Coordinates of C-alpha atoms in Angstrom, one line a residue:
M16 CA 46.1 -22.2 5.8
R17 CA 47.3 -19.1 4.6
C18 CA 47.3 -20.0 0.7
L19 CA 43.9 -22.0 1.6
L20 CA 42.3 -18.6 3.0
A21 CA 43.7 -16.9 -0.3
C22 CA 42.2 -19.6 -2.4
C23 CA 38.6 -19.0 -0.7
A24 CA 39.2 -15.3 -0.9
L25 CA 40.2 -15.3 -4.9
A26 CA 36.7 -17.7 -5.6
L27 CA 34.3 -15.5 -3.3
S28 CA 35.9 -12.1 -5.4
L29 CA 35.6 -14.2 -8.9
L30 CA 31.7 -15.2 -7.7
L31 CA 31.3 -11.6 -6.8
S32 CA 32.6 -9.4 -9.9
G33 CA 29.7 -10.1 -11.7
C34 CA 26.9 -8.9 -9.4
G35 CA 26.1 -5.5 -11.1
L36 CA 23.0 -5.3 -13.5
P37 CA 23.6 -6.9 -17.3
P38 CA 23.6 -3.8 -19.8
P39 CA 19.8 -3.2 -21.0
Q40 CA 18.7 -5.1 -24.1
E41 CA 16.0 -5.1 -26.2
R42 CA 12.4 -5.6 -24.6
T43 CA 9.1 -6.7 -25.6
T44 CA 6.6 -3.3 -25.3
S45 CA 3.2 -3.5 -24.1
Q46 CA 0.9 -1.3 -22.3
G47 CA -2.5 -2.0 -20.4
L48 CA -5.5 -2.0 -22.2
E49 CA -8.1 0.3 -22.7
V50 CA -11.2 0.7 -21.0
A51 CA -13.3 0.6 -23.8
E52 CA -11.5 -2.2 -25.4
T53 CA -12.7 -4.6 -22.1
A54 CA -15.9 -3.1 -21.9
S55 CA -18.1 -5.9 -23.5
T56 CA -16.3 -8.6 -21.2
P57 CA -17.8 -10.1 -17.6
L58 CA -16.4 -8.0 -15.9
G59 CA -16.2 -4.7 -17.2
K60 CA -20.5 -5.4 -18.3
G61 CA -21.0 -5.9 -14.6
V62 CA -18.6 -2.7 -13.2
D63 CA -21.1 -0.8 -15.6
A64 CA -24.0 -2.5 -14.1
L65 CA -23.4 -1.6 -10.6
R66 CA -22.6 1.7 -11.8
R67 CA -26.0 2.5 -13.4
Q68 CA -27.6 1.2 -10.4
A69 CA -26.2 2.7 -8.0
G70 CA -26.6 6.1 -10.2
A71 CA -22.1 6.6 -9.7
T72 CA -20.7 9.1 -12.2
P73 CA -17.7 7.9 -14.4
D74 CA -15.5 9.9 -12.0
L75 CA -16.3 7.6 -8.8
T76 CA -14.6 4.7 -7.7
G77 CA -16.7 1.6 -6.0
F78 CA -14.7 -0.8 -3.5
Y79 CA -15.3 -3.4 -1.4
A80 CA -13.0 -4.3 1.9
L81 CA -10.9 -7.3 1.6
L82 CA -11.1 -8.0 5.5
D83 CA -10.6 -11.9 5.9
A84 CA -7.5 -13.8 4.6
K85 CA -9.2 -16.7 2.9
E86 CA -11.5 -13.9 0.5
A87 CA -8.5 -11.8 -0.4
F88 CA -7.3 -15.3 -1.7
A89 CA -10.3 -16.2 -3.5
A90 CA -10.6 -12.3 -5.2
R91 CA -7.3 -13.0 -6.6
A92 CA -8.3 -16.2 -7.8
L93 CA -11.4 -15.5 -8.6
M94 CA -10.3 -12.6 -10.6
A95 CA -7.8 -14.4 -12.6
R96 CA -10.7 -17.2 -13.7
M97 CA -13.1 -14.3 -14.4
A98 CA -10.7 -12.1 -16.9
Q99 CA -10.9 -12.5 -20.6
R100 CA -8.1 -10.2 -22.0
S101 CA -5.3 -9.4 -19.5
L102 CA -3.8 -9.4 -16.1
D103 CA -1.2 -7.4 -14.6
I104 CA -0.3 -8.3 -11.6
Q105 CA 2.2 -6.5 -9.0
Y106 CA 3.9 -7.7 -5.5
Y107 CA 6.7 -7.3 -3.3
I108 CA 6.7 -11.1 -2.0
W109 CA 5.7 -14.0 -4.1
R110 CA 6.1 -17.1 -2.2
G111 CA 6.6 -20.8 -3.3
D112 CA 3.9 -22.7 -1.4
K113 CA 0.5 -23.1 -1.4
T114 CA -1.2 -20.3 -2.0
G115 CA 1.4 -19.1 -4.4
D116 CA 1.3 -22.0 -6.1
L117 CA -2.3 -22.2 -6.5
L118 CA -2.4 -18.4 -7.8
A119 CA 0.8 -19.3 -10.3
H120 CA -1.3 -22.0 -11.4
E121 CA -4.4 -19.7 -11.6
L122 CA -2.2 -17.5 -14.4
I123 CA -1.1 -20.7 -16.7
L124 CA -4.8 -20.9 -16.5
A125 CA -6.2 -18.0 -17.3
A126 CA -3.3 -17.5 -20.2
D127 CA -4.7 -21.1 -21.2
R128 CA -7.6 -19.4 -22.7
G129 CA -5.8 -16.5 -24.3
V130 CA -5.5 -13.7 -21.8
R131 CA -2.5 -11.8 -22.2
V132 CA -0.6 -11.8 -17.8
R133 CA 2.1 -9.4 -17.0
L134 CA 3.5 -10.5 -13.5
L135 CA 5.7 -8.3 -12.1
L136 CA 7.7 -9.7 -9.4
D137 CA 10.4 -7.3 -7.1
D138 CA 13.0 -9.8 -6.7
A139 CA 14.2 -9.9 -3.1
G140 CA 11.1 -11.5 -2.6
T141 CA 11.2 -14.7 -5.4
E142 CA 13.7 -16.6 -3.3
G143 CA 13.6 -20.2 -4.5
L144 CA 11.4 -19.2 -7.5
D145 CA 13.7 -18.9 -10.7
D146 CA 13.0 -22.3 -12.3
T147 CA 9.1 -21.7 -12.0
L148 CA 9.3 -18.0 -13.2
L149 CA 11.3 -19.1 -16.3
A150 CA 8.6 -22.1 -16.2
L151 CA 6.0 -19.3 -16.6
D152 CA 8.0 -17.2 -18.4
S153 CA 7.8 -19.8 -21.2
H154 CA 4.1 -19.2 -22.0
P155 CA 3.4 -17.4 -25.0
L156 CA 0.7 -15.3 -23.0
I157 CA 2.9 -14.8 -19.7
E158 CA 5.8 -12.4 -19.6
V159 CA 7.7 -12.1 -16.4
R160 CA 9.7 -9.8 -15.1
L161 CA 11.9 -9.1 -12.3
F162 CA 12.0 -5.5 -10.7
N163 CA 16.0 -4.2 -9.3
P164 CA 17.0 -7.8 -9.8
F165 CA 20.4 -9.7 -8.1
T166 CA 22.5 -11.5 -10.7
L167 CA 24.2 -13.4 -8.5
R168 CA 21.5 -16.1 -7.9
W169 CA 22.9 -18.0 -5.3
P170 CA 23.4 -17.0 -2.6
K171 CA 21.1 -14.3 -3.3
P172 CA 22.2 -12.3 0.2
L173 CA 25.4 -11.7 -1.1
G174 CA 24.7 -9.5 -3.6
Y175 CA 24.3 -7.0 -0.2
T176 CA 28.2 -7.0 -0.3
T177 CA 28.7 -5.3 -3.8
D178 CA 25.8 -3.8 -4.5
F179 CA 24.2 -2.6 -0.9
F180 CA 22.9 1.0 -2.2
R181 CA 21.4 -0.5 -5.5
L182 CA 20.1 -3.6 -3.7
N183 CA 18.5 -1.8 -0.5
R184 CA 16.2 0.1 -2.5
R185 CA 12.9 -2.7 -3.4
M186 CA 9.8 -2.2 -5.4
H187 CA 7.1 -3.0 -2.5
N188 CA 4.2 -2.3 -4.4
K189 CA 1.2 -4.7 -5.0
S190 CA -1.7 -4.9 -7.4
F191 CA -4.1 -7.1 -9.2
T192 CA -5.6 -5.7 -12.0
A193 CA -8.3 -8.6 -14.2
D194 CA -9.3 -6.6 -17.9
N195 CA -8.4 -3.2 -16.9
Q196 CA -11.8 -3.8 -15.1
A197 CA -11.0 -4.7 -11.6
T198 CA -8.0 -4.3 -9.1
I199 CA -6.6 -5.0 -5.7
V200 CA -5.0 -2.9 -4.1
G201 CA -3.4 -3.2 -0.3
G202 CA -0.9 -4.5 2.4
R203 CA -1.1 -8.3 1.5
N204 CA 2.0 -9.6 -0.5
V205 CA 1.7 -13.5 -2.3
G206 CA 2.2 -16.3 0.3
N207 CA 0.2 -18.4 3.2
E208 CA 0.9 -16.1 6.3
Y209 CA -1.0 -13.8 4.2
F210 CA -3.7 -15.5 3.4
G211 CA -4.0 -17.4 6.5
A212 CA -2.7 -20.8 5.3
T213 CA -0.2 -21.8 8.1
D214 CA 0.2 -22.6 11.7
G215 CA 2.6 -19.6 12.0
V216 CA 2.9 -16.0 12.3
L217 CA -0.4 -14.7 10.3
F218 CA -0.6 -11.1 9.5
A219 CA -3.3 -9.4 9.3
D220 CA -4.3 -7.1 6.3
L221 CA -6.3 -5.2 4.6
D222 CA -7.1 -5.0 0.6
L223 CA -9.2 -2.8 -1.2
L224 CA -11.0 -4.6 -4.1
A225 CA -12.1 -1.5 -6.6
V226 CA -13.9 -0.7 -9.9
G227 CA -14.4 2.3 -11.6
A228 CA -12.5 5.3 -12.1
I229 CA -9.5 4.3 -9.8
V230 CA -8.6 1.5 -12.2
P231 CA -7.1 2.8 -15.3
A232 CA -4.8 5.1 -13.2
V233 CA -3.4 1.6 -11.2
S234 CA -3.0 0.0 -15.0
K235 CA -1.0 3.1 -16.0
D236 CA 0.8 3.1 -12.8
F237 CA 1.7 -0.7 -13.9
D238 CA 2.7 -0.1 -17.1
R239 CA 5.1 2.2 -16.3
Y240 CA 6.9 0.2 -14.0
W241 CA 6.4 -2.7 -16.1
A242 CA 8.7 -0.1 -18.9
S243 CA 11.1 0.8 -16.4
T244 CA 14.8 0.2 -17.0
V245 CA 15.3 -2.0 -13.5
S246 CA 12.7 -4.4 -14.4
Y247 CA 14.3 -6.7 -16.3
P248 CA 12.9 -9.6 -18.4
V249 CA 13.2 -13.0 -16.1
G250 CA 15.2 -14.7 -19.2
Q251 CA 18.0 -12.4 -18.7
I252 CA 18.6 -12.7 -15.2
V253 CA 18.3 -16.2 -14.8
T254 CA 20.2 -17.4 -17.5
R255 CA 21.1 -21.1 -16.4
P256 CA 19.1 -23.9 -18.2
A257 CA 15.4 -24.2 -16.3
S258 CA 15.0 -27.6 -14.9
L259 CA 11.2 -27.3 -14.7
S260 CA 8.8 -26.7 -18.1
L261 CA 5.8 -25.2 -18.7
Q262 CA 3.9 -28.9 -18.6
G263 CA 5.3 -30.1 -15.6
L264 CA 4.2 -26.6 -13.7
R265 CA 1.1 -27.4 -14.8
A266 CA 0.6 -30.5 -13.6
Q267 CA 2.3 -29.7 -10.4
G268 CA -0.4 -26.8 -10.3
H269 CA -2.9 -29.1 -11.0
T270 CA -2.2 -31.5 -8.9
L271 CA -2.5 -28.9 -5.9
L272 CA -5.3 -28.2 -6.6
E273 CA -6.9 -31.4 -6.8
S274 CA -5.3 -32.2 -3.2
A275 CA -6.7 -32.4 0.0
Q276 CA -4.2 -29.9 1.5
A277 CA -5.7 -27.6 -0.9
R278 CA -9.3 -28.1 0.5
D279 CA -9.8 -25.1 2.4
Y280 CA -8.7 -22.5 -0.8
R281 CA -10.8 -24.4 -3.4
D282 CA -13.6 -24.4 -1.3
A283 CA -13.1 -20.8 -1.1
V284 CA -12.7 -20.1 -4.2
T285 CA -15.9 -21.6 -5.1
Q286 CA -17.7 -20.7 -1.9
T287 CA -16.6 -17.4 -2.1
P288 CA -19.6 -15.5 -3.9
F289 CA -18.6 -11.8 -4.2
I290 CA -17.1 -11.9 -8.0
Q291 CA -20.3 -13.3 -9.0
R292 CA -22.2 -10.3 -7.4
L293 CA -20.2 -8.0 -9.0
V294 CA -20.3 -9.5 -12.7
Q295 CA -24.5 -9.8 -11.4
A296 CA -24.3 -6.4 -10.1
Q297 CA -25.3 -7.8 -6.7
L298 CA -22.2 -6.4 -5.3
P299 CA -22.7 -3.6 -2.4
M300 CA -20.0 -1.0 -2.9
E301 CA -19.5 2.4 -1.9
W302 CA -18.6 5.2 -5.2
V303 CA -16.7 7.6 -3.7
P304 CA -14.1 9.9 -5.4
A305 CA -11.0 8.3 -4.8
R306 CA -7.0 9.0 -5.5
L307 CA -4.3 7.0 -6.4
V308 CA -1.0 7.9 -5.0
S309 CA 2.5 5.7 -5.7
D310 CA 6.1 6.5 -6.2
D311 CA 7.7 6.7 -9.6
P312 CA 10.1 3.7 -10.2
A313 CA 13.0 6.3 -10.3
K314 CA 12.8 5.7 -6.6
A315 CA 14.6 3.0 -7.1
L316 CA 17.5 4.9 -8.3
G317 CA 17.7 7.6 -5.6
T318 CA 16.4 9.8 -8.2
T319 CA 13.2 10.9 -7.1
Q320 CA 12.6 14.4 -5.9
A321 CA 11.6 14.4 -2.1
R322 CA 7.9 16.5 -3.6
Q323 CA 7.7 13.3 -5.9
L324 CA 7.6 11.1 -3.1
I325 CA 4.7 9.1 -2.0
G326 CA 4.7 10.4 1.6
T327 CA 3.7 13.9 0.5
Q328 CA 1.0 12.5 -1.7
I329 CA -0.5 11.0 0.9
R330 CA -0.2 14.5 2.5
D331 CA -1.4 16.0 0.1
A332 CA -4.5 13.9 -0.8
L333 CA -5.8 13.4 2.8
G334 CA -5.8 16.7 4.0
E335 CA -4.0 18.4 7.3
P336 CA -5.9 16.9 10.2
E337 CA -8.4 18.8 11.8
H338 CA -9.9 16.9 14.4
S339 CA -8.3 13.2 14.4
L340 CA -6.1 11.1 13.0
N341 CA -6.0 7.5 13.4
L342 CA -2.9 5.6 12.3
V343 CA -2.3 1.6 11.8
S344 CA 0.8 0.6 10.8
P345 CA 2.6 -2.7 11.4
Y346 CA 6.6 -1.2 11.0
F347 CA 6.1 2.5 12.6
I348 CA 8.8 4.8 12.9
P349 CA 7.6 8.1 13.3
T350 CA 11.6 9.7 13.3
E351 CA 12.0 12.9 15.1
E352 CA 10.7 14.8 12.1
G353 CA 7.1 12.6 11.9
V354 CA 7.1 13.0 16.1
Q355 CA 7.1 17.3 15.7
A356 CA 4.7 16.6 12.5
I357 CA 2.4 15.0 15.4
A358 CA 3.1 17.4 18.8
A359 CA 2.3 20.5 16.4
L360 CA -1.0 18.3 15.3
R361 CA -2.2 17.6 19.2
D362 CA -1.0 21.3 20.1
K363 CA -3.8 21.9 17.5
G364 CA -6.1 19.4 19.6
V365 CA -6.0 17.2 17.0
Q366 CA -6.7 13.4 18.4
V367 CA -3.4 11.3 17.5
R368 CA -3.9 7.5 18.1
V369 CA -1.7 4.8 16.8
L370 CA -1.9 1.1 16.7
T371 CA 1.4 -0.9 15.8
N372 CA 2.8 -4.3 16.7
S373 CA 3.9 -4.9 20.3
A374 CA 7.3 -6.4 20.7
Q375 CA 5.8 -10.3 21.1
A376 CA 3.6 -9.6 17.8
T377 CA 6.4 -7.9 15.6
D378 CA 8.4 -10.1 12.5
V379 CA 11.0 -7.5 12.4
T380 CA 12.3 -6.9 15.8
V381 CA 15.1 -4.6 14.6
V382 CA 12.3 -2.5 13.3
H383 CA 10.5 -2.6 16.9
A384 CA 13.4 -1.4 17.8
G385 CA 13.4 1.6 15.8
Y386 CA 9.9 2.3 16.8
A387 CA 10.6 1.6 20.8
K388 CA 12.2 4.8 22.0
Y389 CA 10.2 7.4 20.1
R390 CA 7.1 5.9 22.4
P391 CA 7.7 7.9 25.7
P392 CA 8.0 11.5 23.2
L393 CA 4.7 11.1 21.8
L394 CA 3.0 9.7 24.9
R395 CA 4.1 13.1 26.1
H396 CA 2.5 15.2 23.5
G397 CA -0.7 12.9 24.5
V398 CA -1.2 10.4 21.8
E399 CA -2.9 7.7 22.8
L400 CA -0.5 4.1 21.6
Y401 CA -1.8 0.7 21.3
E402 CA 0.6 -2.2 20.3
L403 CA -1.2 -6.0 19.2
R404 CA -0.9 -8.4 21.0
R405 CA -0.1 -12.2 19.3
T406 CA -2.7 -14.0 20.9
A407 CA -5.6 -12.5 21.4
P408 CA -9.3 -12.8 21.3
R409 CA -11.1 -12.6 17.9
Y410 CA -13.0 -9.8 16.9
V411 CA -16.3 -10.5 15.7
P412 CA -18.8 -7.2 14.3
D413 CA -21.5 -6.8 16.1
D414 CA -23.4 -6.4 13.2
E415 CA -23.9 -5.7 9.4
R416 CA -22.6 -1.9 9.9
Q417 CA -19.4 -3.1 11.1
K418 CA -18.5 -4.5 7.9
F419 CA -15.3 -2.0 7.5
A420 CA -14.4 -3.3 11.1
L421 CA -10.4 -3.7 10.7
P422 CA -8.8 -6.8 9.7
A423 CA -10.2 -9.7 12.3
L424 CA -7.0 -9.3 14.2
G425 CA -6.0 -11.1 17.2
S426 CA -6.2 -14.9 15.9
S427 CA -3.5 -17.1 17.8
G428 CA -0.7 -15.9 16.6
S429 CA -1.5 -13.3 14.5
S430 CA 1.1 -10.3 13.2
L431 CA -0.2 -6.7 12.1
H432 CA 0.6 -6.4 8.4
A433 CA -2.6 -3.8 7.2
K434 CA -1.6 -0.1 6.5
T435 CA -4.2 2.3 6.1
M436 CA -5.1 5.8 7.9
A437 CA -8.5 7.8 8.4
V438 CA -8.7 11.6 8.9
D439 CA -11.2 13.3 10.5
G440 CA -13.9 10.3 9.8
K441 CA -13.2 11.2 6.4
R442 CA -10.7 10.9 4.0
V443 CA -8.8 6.9 4.4
F444 CA -5.4 5.7 2.7
V445 CA -4.9 2.1 2.0
G446 CA -1.8 0.7 0.9
S447 CA 1.9 -0.8 0.9
F448 CA 3.2 2.3 2.9
N449 CA 4.6 1.5 6.2
F450 CA 5.1 5.2 8.0
D451 CA 8.7 4.3 8.4
P452 CA 11.8 5.8 6.8
R453 CA 12.0 2.7 4.6
S454 CA 9.0 3.3 2.6
A455 CA 9.3 7.2 3.0
A456 CA 12.9 7.5 0.8
L457 CA 13.9 3.6 -0.3
N458 CA 11.1 1.0 -1.7
T459 CA 8.8 2.1 -4.1
E460 CA 5.3 2.1 -2.6
M461 CA 1.7 2.7 -3.8
G462 CA -2.0 2.7 -2.2
I463 CA -5.6 4.6 -2.7
V464 CA -6.4 7.4 -1.1
V465 CA -11.0 7.1 -0.6
D466 CA -13.1 9.9 0.3
S467 CA -15.5 6.9 2.6
P468 CA -16.7 8.2 5.6
A469 CA -18.1 5.2 6.5
L470 CA -14.9 3.4 6.3
A471 CA -13.3 6.1 8.3
T472 CA -16.0 6.2 10.7
Q473 CA -15.5 2.6 11.6
I474 CA -11.5 2.6 11.5
E475 CA -12.5 5.0 14.1
Q476 CA -15.0 3.1 16.3
G477 CA -12.4 0.0 16.1
F478 CA -9.8 2.3 18.3
A479 CA -13.0 2.8 20.6
T480 CA -14.0 -0.9 21.1
Q481 CA -12.2 -3.6 19.3
I482 CA -8.6 -2.3 19.6
P483 CA -8.4 -2.2 23.6
A484 CA -9.5 -5.7 23.7
M485 CA -6.3 -7.0 21.3
A486 CA -4.1 -4.2 22.0
Y487 CA -1.5 -3.2 24.8
R488 CA -2.3 0.5 25.7
V489 CA 0.8 2.0 26.1
V490 CA 0.4 4.9 29.0
L491 CA 3.6 7.1 30.1
D492 CA 3.6 7.1 34.5
E493 CA 5.2 10.5 34.5
K494 CA 6.1 10.7 38.0
E495 CA 8.2 7.8 37.7
G496 CA 9.2 8.3 34.1
Q497 CA 8.2 4.5 33.4
L498 CA 6.1 2.7 30.7
R499 CA 3.2 0.8 31.7
W500 CA 1.0 -1.6 29.5
H501 CA -2.5 -2.3 30.2
S502 CA -4.2 -5.4 28.9
G503 CA -7.4 -4.7 27.9
V504 CA -8.5 -8.3 28.6
G505 CA -9.3 -9.8 32.2
H506 CA -10.6 -9.4 35.8
P507 CA -8.9 -6.8 36.8
P508 CA -6.9 -6.1 33.1
P509 CA -3.3 -7.1 34.2
V510 CA -0.9 -3.6 34.2
Y511 CA 2.6 -4.6 33.2
N512 CA 5.3 -2.7 34.0
T513 CA 8.1 -4.1 31.3
E514 CA 7.5 -5.2 28.2
P515 CA 5.4 -8.0 27.9
D516 CA 7.0 -11.3 26.7
M517 CA 10.7 -9.5 26.0
S518 CA 13.4 -12.1 26.9
L519 CA 16.9 -10.4 27.8
A520 CA 18.4 -11.5 24.5
R521 CA 15.8 -9.0 22.6
S522 CA 15.8 -6.4 24.8
L523 CA 19.4 -6.3 24.4
L524 CA 18.8 -6.2 20.4
V525 CA 15.9 -3.2 21.4
W526 CA 18.8 -1.6 22.9
L527 CA 21.6 -2.2 20.2
V528 CA 19.7 -0.9 17.8
G529 CA 18.4 1.7 19.6
I530 CA 21.2 3.6 19.7
L531 CA 23.2 2.7 16.5
P532 CA 22.7 5.3 13.3
V533 CA 20.8 2.7 11.3
E534 CA 16.9 4.6 11.5
W535 CA 17.3 5.6 7.9
L536 CA 17.6 1.6 6.5
L537 CA 14.8 0.2 8.9

């Protein structure tokens, strides 16, 4: 037995001995196209016509909020179909499921038409995709790179045992840019749960389709990640022979696209008109000043200074709240420093309202544990705290004026995934940044800050109308020192004295994580 254990230990050590990153090799260099180079494309002509029709100056950004999950999928597929020159795509997660495979097929079809495709994925979110990515990369016009990759391909998690502090830092950015004329930035990754295509947990999320001044900034930001020393060509990391050819992947995609299981998403693409309306200069967009906020990719190496981090950028772009702060975050861990900052705002009379996931709605229980201990101090300082219920009545806007209402939360099995913040009814952040220590200090993040009273007001109205019906209002009974969860529906609405739908096992996990010194990891 001792001999067997020794042999197993030796085998494991040999397996893990090569887990460090290989030395950088010479790579192809490329940059995003200049806007002038794509001005004559259908997207370029449509954007120019929209700008002139709105009387917008070149320094403004036009945006359209993508709230519906299938519409968000269709936007990406249609942009891929409309592109004539380039597609630059950056994601934290790309699933090898129905919607992921459908979008991968759209990339092949675009490249077959002569579109240059650059696909940059965080390697932690590419589980099981090695063959697919190698096949994509074999196309002459598609190049795939992996950010901060695992050199041990299977089982990937073992890589953490030898290189934890490097692999613990991930690229959480999300952007989809076509012809350097239109981009989608927001909270969604690529996978069934983000596009409403699963019977399990569905993420309620928010993206912005943007055109105009912000797009070249997103393109340049993609370039610096693409050229980063921690972005590796997939062929340098996945060195075994591929078991799937490009032709095989193309055939699989075509079969899936024509299948019954893809009918809903095939119909969503054909029946979603807004890309055509964009090209025809008929899409209603708000034209406003906008600013890209994004971490330097060097954050993945731990070499970025605090003043350069995205948290500081968001604070500078949004400004100090004077009247109201409305925050939506699925993974909300304010930390002691954050609680003190919120307390200072409350002392100045600023209304602070927060929506996050309840224990029953979250998909990451340990993050809920990191958040739970901050509820009492937040409530003592007068914060209005809401926790999304997993099953709640679906919210439907009353009229067109509420087109910028928060995502359609409340479908069966929903979990909040949108990340947005509105300040003073004037400015709004939408992006990938979770208000937690991981987003602040470990993962790279990005987003857009828009000077949009319309969107900011809709978020404020959401806290007054839809959110109370879909979430628990958490309050603190000062007399007894106990938390109470007020449901927004029922006759009368029930009040819970213990956390709803919290099992004993999960309660113990929340308690244990809450006392361990792991907040910096969450």
